[in-house]
mmCIF file of C-alpha atoms in Angstrom:
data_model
loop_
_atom_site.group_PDB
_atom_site.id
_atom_site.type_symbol
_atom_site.label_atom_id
_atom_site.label_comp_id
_atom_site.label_asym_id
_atom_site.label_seq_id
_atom_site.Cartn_x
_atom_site.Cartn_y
_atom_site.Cartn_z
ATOM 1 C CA UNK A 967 92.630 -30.426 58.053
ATOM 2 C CA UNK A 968 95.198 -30.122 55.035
ATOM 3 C CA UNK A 969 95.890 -27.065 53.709
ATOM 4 C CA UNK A 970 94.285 -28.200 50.289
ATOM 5 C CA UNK A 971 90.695 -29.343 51.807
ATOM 6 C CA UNK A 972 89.388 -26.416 50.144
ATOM 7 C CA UNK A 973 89.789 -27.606 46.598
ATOM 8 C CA UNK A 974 87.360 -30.767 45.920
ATOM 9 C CA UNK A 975 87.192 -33.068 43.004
ATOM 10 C CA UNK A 976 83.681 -32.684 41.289
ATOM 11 C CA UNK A 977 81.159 -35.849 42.118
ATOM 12 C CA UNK A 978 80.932 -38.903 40.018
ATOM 13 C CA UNK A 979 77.854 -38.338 37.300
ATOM 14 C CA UNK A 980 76.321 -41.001 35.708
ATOM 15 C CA UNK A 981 75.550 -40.836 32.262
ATOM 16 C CA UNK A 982 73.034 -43.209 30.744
ATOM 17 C CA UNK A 983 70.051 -44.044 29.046
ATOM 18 C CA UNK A 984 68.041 -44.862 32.310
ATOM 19 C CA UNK A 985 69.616 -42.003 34.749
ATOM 20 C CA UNK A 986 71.551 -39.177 33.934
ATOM 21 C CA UNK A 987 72.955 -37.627 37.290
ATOM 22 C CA UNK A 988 75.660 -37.871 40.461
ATOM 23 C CA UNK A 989 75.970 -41.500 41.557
ATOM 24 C CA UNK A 990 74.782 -41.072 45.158
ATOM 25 C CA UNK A 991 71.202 -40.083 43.683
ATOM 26 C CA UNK A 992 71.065 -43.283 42.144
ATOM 27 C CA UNK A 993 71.117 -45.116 45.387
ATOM 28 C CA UNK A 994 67.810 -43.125 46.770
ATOM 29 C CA UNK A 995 65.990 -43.787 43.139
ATOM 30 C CA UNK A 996 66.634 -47.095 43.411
ATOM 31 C CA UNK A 997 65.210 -47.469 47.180
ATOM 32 C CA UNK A 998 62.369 -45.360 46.568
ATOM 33 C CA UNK A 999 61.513 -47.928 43.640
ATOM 34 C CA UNK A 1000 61.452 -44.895 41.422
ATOM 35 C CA UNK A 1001 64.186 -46.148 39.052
ATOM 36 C CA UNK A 1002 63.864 -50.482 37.885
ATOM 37 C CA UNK A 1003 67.339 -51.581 38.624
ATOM 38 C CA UNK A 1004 66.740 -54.462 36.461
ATOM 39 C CA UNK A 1005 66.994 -52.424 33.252
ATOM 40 C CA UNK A 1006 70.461 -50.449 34.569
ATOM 41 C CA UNK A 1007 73.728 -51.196 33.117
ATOM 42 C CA UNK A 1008 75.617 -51.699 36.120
ATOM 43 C CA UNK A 1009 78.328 -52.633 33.804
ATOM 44 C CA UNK A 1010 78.862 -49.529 32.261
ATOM 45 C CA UNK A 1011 78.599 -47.314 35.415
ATOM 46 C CA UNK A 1012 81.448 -49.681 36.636
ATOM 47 C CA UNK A 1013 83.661 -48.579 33.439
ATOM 48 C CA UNK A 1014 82.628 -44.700 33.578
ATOM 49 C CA UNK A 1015 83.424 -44.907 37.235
ATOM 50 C CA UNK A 1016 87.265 -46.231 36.146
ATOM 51 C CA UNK A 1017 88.084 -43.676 34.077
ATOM 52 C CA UNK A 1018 86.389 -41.083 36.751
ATOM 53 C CA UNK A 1019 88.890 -42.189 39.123
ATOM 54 C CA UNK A 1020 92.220 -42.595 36.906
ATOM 55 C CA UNK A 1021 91.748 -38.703 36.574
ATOM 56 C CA UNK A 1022 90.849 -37.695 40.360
ATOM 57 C CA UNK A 1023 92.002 -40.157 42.793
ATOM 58 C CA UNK A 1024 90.220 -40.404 45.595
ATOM 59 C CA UNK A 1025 89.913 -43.091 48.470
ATOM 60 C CA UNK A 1026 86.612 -41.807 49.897
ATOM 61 C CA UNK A 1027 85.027 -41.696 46.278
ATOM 62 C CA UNK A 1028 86.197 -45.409 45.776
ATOM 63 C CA UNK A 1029 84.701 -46.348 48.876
ATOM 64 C CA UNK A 1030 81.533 -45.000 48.407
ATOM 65 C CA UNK A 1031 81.074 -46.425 44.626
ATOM 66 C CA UNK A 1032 81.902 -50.144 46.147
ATOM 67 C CA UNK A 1033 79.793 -49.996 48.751
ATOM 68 C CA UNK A 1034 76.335 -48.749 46.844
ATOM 69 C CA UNK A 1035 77.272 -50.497 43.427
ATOM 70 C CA UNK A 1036 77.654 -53.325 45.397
ATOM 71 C CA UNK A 1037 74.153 -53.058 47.092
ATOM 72 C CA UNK A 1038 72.665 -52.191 44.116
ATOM 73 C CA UNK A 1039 74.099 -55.368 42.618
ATOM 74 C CA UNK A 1040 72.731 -57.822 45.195
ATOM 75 C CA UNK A 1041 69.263 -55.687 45.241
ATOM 76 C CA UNK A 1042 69.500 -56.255 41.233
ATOM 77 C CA UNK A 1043 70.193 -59.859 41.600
ATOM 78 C CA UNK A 1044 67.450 -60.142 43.855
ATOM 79 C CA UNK A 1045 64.862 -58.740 41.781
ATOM 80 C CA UNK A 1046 65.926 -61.314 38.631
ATOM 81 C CA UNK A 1047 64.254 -63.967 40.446
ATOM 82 C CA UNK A 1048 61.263 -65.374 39.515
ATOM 83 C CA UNK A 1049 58.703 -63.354 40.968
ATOM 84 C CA UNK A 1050 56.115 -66.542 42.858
ATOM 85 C CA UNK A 1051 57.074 -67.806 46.462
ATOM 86 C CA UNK A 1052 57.629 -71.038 46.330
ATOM 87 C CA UNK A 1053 60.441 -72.222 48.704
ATOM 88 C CA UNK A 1054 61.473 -71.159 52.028
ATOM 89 C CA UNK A 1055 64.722 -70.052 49.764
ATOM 90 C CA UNK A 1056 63.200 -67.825 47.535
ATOM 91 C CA UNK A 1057 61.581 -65.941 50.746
ATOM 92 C CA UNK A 1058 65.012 -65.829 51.955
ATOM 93 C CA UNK A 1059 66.228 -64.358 49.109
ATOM 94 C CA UNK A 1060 63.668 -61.455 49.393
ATOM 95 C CA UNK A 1061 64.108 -60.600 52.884
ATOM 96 C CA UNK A 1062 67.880 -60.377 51.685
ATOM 97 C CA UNK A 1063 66.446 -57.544 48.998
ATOM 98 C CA UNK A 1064 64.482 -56.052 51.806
ATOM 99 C CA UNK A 1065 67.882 -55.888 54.070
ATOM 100 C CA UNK A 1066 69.821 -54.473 51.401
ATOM 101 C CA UNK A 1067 67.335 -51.866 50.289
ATOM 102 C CA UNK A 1068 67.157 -50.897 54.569
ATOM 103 C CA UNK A 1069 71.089 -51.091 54.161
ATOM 104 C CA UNK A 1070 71.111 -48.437 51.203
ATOM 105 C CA UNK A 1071 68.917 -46.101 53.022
ATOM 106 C CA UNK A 1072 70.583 -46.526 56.592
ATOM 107 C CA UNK A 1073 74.239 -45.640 54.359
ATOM 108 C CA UNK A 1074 72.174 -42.380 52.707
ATOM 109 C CA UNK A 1075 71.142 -41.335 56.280
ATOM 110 C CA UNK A 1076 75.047 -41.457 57.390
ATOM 111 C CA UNK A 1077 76.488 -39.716 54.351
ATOM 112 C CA UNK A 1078 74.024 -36.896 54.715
ATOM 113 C CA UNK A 1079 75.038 -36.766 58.685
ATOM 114 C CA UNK A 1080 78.823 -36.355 57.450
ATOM 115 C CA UNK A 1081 77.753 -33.945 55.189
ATOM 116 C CA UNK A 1082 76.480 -32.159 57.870
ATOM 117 C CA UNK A 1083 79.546 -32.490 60.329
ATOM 118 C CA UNK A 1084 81.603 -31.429 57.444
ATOM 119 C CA UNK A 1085 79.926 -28.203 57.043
ATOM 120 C CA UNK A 1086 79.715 -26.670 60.534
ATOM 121 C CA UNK A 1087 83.418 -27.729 60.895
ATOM 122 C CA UNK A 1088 84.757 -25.669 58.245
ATOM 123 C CA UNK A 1089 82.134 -23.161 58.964
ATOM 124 C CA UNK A 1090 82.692 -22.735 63.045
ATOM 125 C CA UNK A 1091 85.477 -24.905 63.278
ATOM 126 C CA UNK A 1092 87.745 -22.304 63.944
ATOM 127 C CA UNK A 1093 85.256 -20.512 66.231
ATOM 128 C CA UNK A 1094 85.623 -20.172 70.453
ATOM 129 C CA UNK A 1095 82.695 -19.462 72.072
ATOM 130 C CA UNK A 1096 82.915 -16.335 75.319
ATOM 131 C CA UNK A 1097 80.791 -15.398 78.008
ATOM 132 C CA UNK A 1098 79.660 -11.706 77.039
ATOM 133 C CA UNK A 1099 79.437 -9.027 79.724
ATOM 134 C CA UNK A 1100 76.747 -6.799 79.851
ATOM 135 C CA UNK A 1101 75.929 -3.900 77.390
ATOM 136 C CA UNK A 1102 77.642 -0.527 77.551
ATOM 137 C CA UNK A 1103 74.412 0.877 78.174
ATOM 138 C CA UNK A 1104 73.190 -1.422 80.722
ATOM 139 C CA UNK A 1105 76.194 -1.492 82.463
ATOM 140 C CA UNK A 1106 75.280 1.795 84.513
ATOM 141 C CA UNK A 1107 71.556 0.729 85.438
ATOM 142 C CA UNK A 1108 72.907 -2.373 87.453
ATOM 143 C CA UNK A 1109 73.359 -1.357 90.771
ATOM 144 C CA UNK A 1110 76.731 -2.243 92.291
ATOM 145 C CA UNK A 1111 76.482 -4.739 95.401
ATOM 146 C CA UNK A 1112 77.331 -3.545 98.683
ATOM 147 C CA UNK A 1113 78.056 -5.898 101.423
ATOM 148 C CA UNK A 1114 78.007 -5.265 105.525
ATOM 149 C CA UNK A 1115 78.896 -8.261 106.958
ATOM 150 C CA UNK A 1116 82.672 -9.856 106.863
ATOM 151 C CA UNK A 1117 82.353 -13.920 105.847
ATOM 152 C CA UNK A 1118 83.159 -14.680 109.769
ATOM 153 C CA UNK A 1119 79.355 -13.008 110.310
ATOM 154 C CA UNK A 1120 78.053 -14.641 106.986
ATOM 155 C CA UNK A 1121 79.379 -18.152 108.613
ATOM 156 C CA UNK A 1122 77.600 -17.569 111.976
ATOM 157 C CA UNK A 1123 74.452 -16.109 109.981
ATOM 158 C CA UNK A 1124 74.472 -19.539 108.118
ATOM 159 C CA UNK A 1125 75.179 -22.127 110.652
ATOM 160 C CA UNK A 1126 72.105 -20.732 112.939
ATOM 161 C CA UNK A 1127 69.944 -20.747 110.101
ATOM 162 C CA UNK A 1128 70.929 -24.804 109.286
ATOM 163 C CA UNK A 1129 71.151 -26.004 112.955
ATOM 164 C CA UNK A 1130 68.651 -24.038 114.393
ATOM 165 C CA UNK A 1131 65.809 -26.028 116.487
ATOM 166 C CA UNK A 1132 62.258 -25.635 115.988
ATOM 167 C CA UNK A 1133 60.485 -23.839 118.619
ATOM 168 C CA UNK A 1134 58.662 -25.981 121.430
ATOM 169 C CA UNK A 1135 54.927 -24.611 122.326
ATOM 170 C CA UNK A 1136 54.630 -24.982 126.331
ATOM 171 C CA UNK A 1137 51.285 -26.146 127.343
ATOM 172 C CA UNK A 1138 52.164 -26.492 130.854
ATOM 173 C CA UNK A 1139 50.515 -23.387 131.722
ATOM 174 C CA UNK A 1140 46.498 -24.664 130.428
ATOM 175 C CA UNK A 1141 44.253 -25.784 133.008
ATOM 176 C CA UNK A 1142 42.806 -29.255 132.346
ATOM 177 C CA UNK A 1143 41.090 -30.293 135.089
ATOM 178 C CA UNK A 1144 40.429 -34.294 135.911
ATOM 179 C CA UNK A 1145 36.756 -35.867 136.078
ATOM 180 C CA UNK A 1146 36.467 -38.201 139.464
ATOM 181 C CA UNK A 1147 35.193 -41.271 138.982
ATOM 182 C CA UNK A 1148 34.251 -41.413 142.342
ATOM 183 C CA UNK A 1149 31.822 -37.958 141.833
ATOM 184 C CA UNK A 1150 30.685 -39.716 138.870
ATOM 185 C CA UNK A 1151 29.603 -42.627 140.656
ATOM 186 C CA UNK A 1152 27.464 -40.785 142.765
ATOM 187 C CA UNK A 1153 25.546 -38.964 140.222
ATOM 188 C CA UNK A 1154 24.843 -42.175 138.332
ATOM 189 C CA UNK A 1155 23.847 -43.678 141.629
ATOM 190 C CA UNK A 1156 21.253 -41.278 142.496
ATOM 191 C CA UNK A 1157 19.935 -41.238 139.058
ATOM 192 C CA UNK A 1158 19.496 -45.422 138.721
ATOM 193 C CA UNK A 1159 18.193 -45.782 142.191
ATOM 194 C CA UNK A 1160 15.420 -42.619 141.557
ATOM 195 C CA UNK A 1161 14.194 -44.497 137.771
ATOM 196 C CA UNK A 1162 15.147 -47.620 138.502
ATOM 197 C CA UNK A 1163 16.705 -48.558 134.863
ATOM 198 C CA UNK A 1164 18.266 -45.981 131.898
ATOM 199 C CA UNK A 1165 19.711 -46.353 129.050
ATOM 200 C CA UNK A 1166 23.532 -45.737 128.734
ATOM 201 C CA UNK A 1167 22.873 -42.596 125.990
ATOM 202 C CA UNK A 1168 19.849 -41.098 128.764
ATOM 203 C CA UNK A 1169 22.734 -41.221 131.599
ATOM 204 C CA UNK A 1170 25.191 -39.508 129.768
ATOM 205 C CA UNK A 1171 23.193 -36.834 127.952
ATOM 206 C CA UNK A 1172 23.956 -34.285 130.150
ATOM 207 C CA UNK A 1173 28.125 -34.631 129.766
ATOM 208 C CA UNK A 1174 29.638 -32.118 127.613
ATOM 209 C CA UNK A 1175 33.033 -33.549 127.749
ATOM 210 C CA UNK A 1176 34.559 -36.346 126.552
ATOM 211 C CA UNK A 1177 36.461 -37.052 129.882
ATOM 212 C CA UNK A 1178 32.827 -36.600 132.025
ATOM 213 C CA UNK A 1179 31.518 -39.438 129.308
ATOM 214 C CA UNK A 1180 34.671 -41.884 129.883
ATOM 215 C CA UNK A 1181 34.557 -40.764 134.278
ATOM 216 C CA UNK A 1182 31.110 -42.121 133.754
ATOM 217 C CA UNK A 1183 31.464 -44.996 132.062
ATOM 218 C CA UNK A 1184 34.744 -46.208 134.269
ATOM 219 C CA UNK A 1185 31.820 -45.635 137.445
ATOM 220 C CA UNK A 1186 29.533 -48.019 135.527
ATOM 221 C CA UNK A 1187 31.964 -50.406 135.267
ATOM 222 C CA UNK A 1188 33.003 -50.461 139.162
ATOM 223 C CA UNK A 1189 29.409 -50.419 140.034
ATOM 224 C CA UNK A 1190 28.285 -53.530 137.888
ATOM 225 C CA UNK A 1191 31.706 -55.574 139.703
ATOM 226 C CA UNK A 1192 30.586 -54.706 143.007
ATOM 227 C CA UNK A 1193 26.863 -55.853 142.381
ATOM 228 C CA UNK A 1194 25.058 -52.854 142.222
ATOM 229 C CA UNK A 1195 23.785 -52.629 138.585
ATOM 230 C CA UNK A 1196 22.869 -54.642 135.743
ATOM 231 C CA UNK A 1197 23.064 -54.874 131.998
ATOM 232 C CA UNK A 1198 20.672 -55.749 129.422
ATOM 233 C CA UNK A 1199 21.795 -55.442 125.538
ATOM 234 C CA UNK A 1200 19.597 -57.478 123.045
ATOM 235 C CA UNK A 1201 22.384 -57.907 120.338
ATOM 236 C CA UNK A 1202 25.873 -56.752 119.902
ATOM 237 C CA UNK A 1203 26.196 -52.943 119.058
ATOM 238 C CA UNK A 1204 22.451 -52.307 120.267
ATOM 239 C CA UNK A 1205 21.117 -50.031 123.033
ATOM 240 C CA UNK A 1206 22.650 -50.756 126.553
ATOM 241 C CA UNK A 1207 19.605 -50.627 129.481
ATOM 242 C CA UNK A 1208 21.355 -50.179 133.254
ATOM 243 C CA UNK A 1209 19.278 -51.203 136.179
ATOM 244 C CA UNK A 1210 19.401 -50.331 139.541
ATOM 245 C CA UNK A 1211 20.347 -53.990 141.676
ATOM 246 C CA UNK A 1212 19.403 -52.239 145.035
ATOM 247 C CA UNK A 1213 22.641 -53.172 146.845
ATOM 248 C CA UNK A 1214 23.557 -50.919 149.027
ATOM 249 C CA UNK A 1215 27.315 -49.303 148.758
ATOM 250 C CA UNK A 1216 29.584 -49.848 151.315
ATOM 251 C CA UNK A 1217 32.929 -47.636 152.711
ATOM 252 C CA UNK A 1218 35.232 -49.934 151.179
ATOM 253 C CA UNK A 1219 33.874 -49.799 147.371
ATOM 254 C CA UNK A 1220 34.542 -45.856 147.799
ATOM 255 C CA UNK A 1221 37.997 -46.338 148.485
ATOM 256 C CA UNK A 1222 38.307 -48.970 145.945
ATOM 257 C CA UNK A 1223 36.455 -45.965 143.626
ATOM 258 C CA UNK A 1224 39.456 -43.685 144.625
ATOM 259 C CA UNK A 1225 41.785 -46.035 142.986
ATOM 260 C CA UNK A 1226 40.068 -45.799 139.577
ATOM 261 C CA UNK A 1227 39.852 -42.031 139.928
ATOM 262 C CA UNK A 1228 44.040 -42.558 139.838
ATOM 263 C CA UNK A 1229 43.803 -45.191 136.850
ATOM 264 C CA UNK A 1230 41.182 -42.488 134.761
ATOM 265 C CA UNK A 1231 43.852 -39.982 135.265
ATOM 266 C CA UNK A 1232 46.394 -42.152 134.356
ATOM 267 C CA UNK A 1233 44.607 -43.226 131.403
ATOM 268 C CA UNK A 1234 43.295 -39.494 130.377
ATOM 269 C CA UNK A 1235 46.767 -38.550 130.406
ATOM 270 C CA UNK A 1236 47.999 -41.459 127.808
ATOM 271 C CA UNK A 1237 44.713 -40.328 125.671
ATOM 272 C CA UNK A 1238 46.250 -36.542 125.820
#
């Protein structure tokens, strides 16, 4: 910043019949359609504005007068035109007004965000900002922070708390005790051959464990292969009836029902 930015040239005024005022205010009458730019003397704006800048020279003033006299010229030239719609030119021509007008108002919105800039920097331009400490008074209330570890303990402290593994629950010590299929067999033989037929539900009432249910069921299926029982189910889904055949079991269907007691426990274990 030069050493003279302090000292500014006053604004260019317009003085006329229609508007009396700085230049710059002309440009929001104009888009706010509060001043009829087809009755201003751009002309004689143009010659004020001349002998304006013969006495104060000034590059950003001469920029700024070009760019909104010349909007307001083409907005002006716009609004000369016969005011029907009748060719796709004349609707050309009128979006072109409605561009320009957008264009005056999108320039406004800029100079007033220089304006802004312009201000804080000679303002705070100057101005470095600090972290402040705290207050005299406060200063004695904070207590000071006492530590009791050296950083080699901190380190260790750290590294078991990130690579530490979650603790494993043992269940090696519960007691979960296998149903035989075999035992199971037994029962449901006793019952079938005393009522003759029962329903899967009535034969498994009595089981108050889900592994006693699935022993049972396993012995149903061992007894139907080897003849002893039959099934009656009237539709998919629907109640199953087990009857008694009347076969009578043999020593070597008991050993084959010691190999399912090894497959139930092999298969109660996957189900664990």
């Amino acid at each position: 910043m030069s050493p003279d930015s302090s000292v500014k040239n006053p604004s260019f005024e317009v003085n006329t019949a229609e508007y009396t005022g700085p230049f710059h205010l002309l440009a929001d009458l104009v888009a706010k359609r509060k001043l009829d730019i087809t009755a201003f003397a751009l002309a004689e704006v143009t010659s004020e504005f001349l002998e304006y800048i013969a006495k104060f020279p000034s590059l950003s003033q001469a920029t700024e007068f070009l760019v909104i006299a010349a909007t307001l010229l083409d907005i002006k030239a716009a609004r000369l035109l016969p005011g029907m719609v009748e060719t796709e030119e004349d609707l050309e021509l009128l979006e072109a007004q409605d561009l320009l007008i957008s264009r005056l108002i999108q320039y406004q919105t800029y100079k007033e965000a220089a304006g802004f800039i312009a201000y804080n920097w000679d303002e705070y331009g100057s101005a470095m900002g600090r972290v402040p400490g705290a207050e005299p008074l406060l200063k004695g209330v904070l207590a000071s922070l006492k530590t009791t570890i050296d950083c080699e303990d901190l380190a260790r402290r750290a590294a078991g708390a990130i690579f530490a593994t979650p603790p494993q629950v043992l269940v090696a010590h519960l007691h979960d005790p296998l149903v035989s299929v075999t035992e199971q067999s037994q029962v449901l033989t006793e019952r079938l051959r005393q009522a003759g037929s029962l329903t899967f539900r009535q034969l498994v009432a009595d089981a108050k464990t889900l592994p006693v249910i699935i022993s049972r069921f396993l012995a149903l299926l061992d007894m139907y292969r080897h003849g002893h029982l039959s099934f009656d189910q009237e539709y998919p889904l629907g109640k199953l009836v087990i009857t008694w055949v009347g076969k009578p079991v043999d020593s070597t269907e008991t050993v084959e029902s010691d190999d399912s007691d090894a497959a139930f426990s092999d298969a109660e274990g996957e189900w664990q």
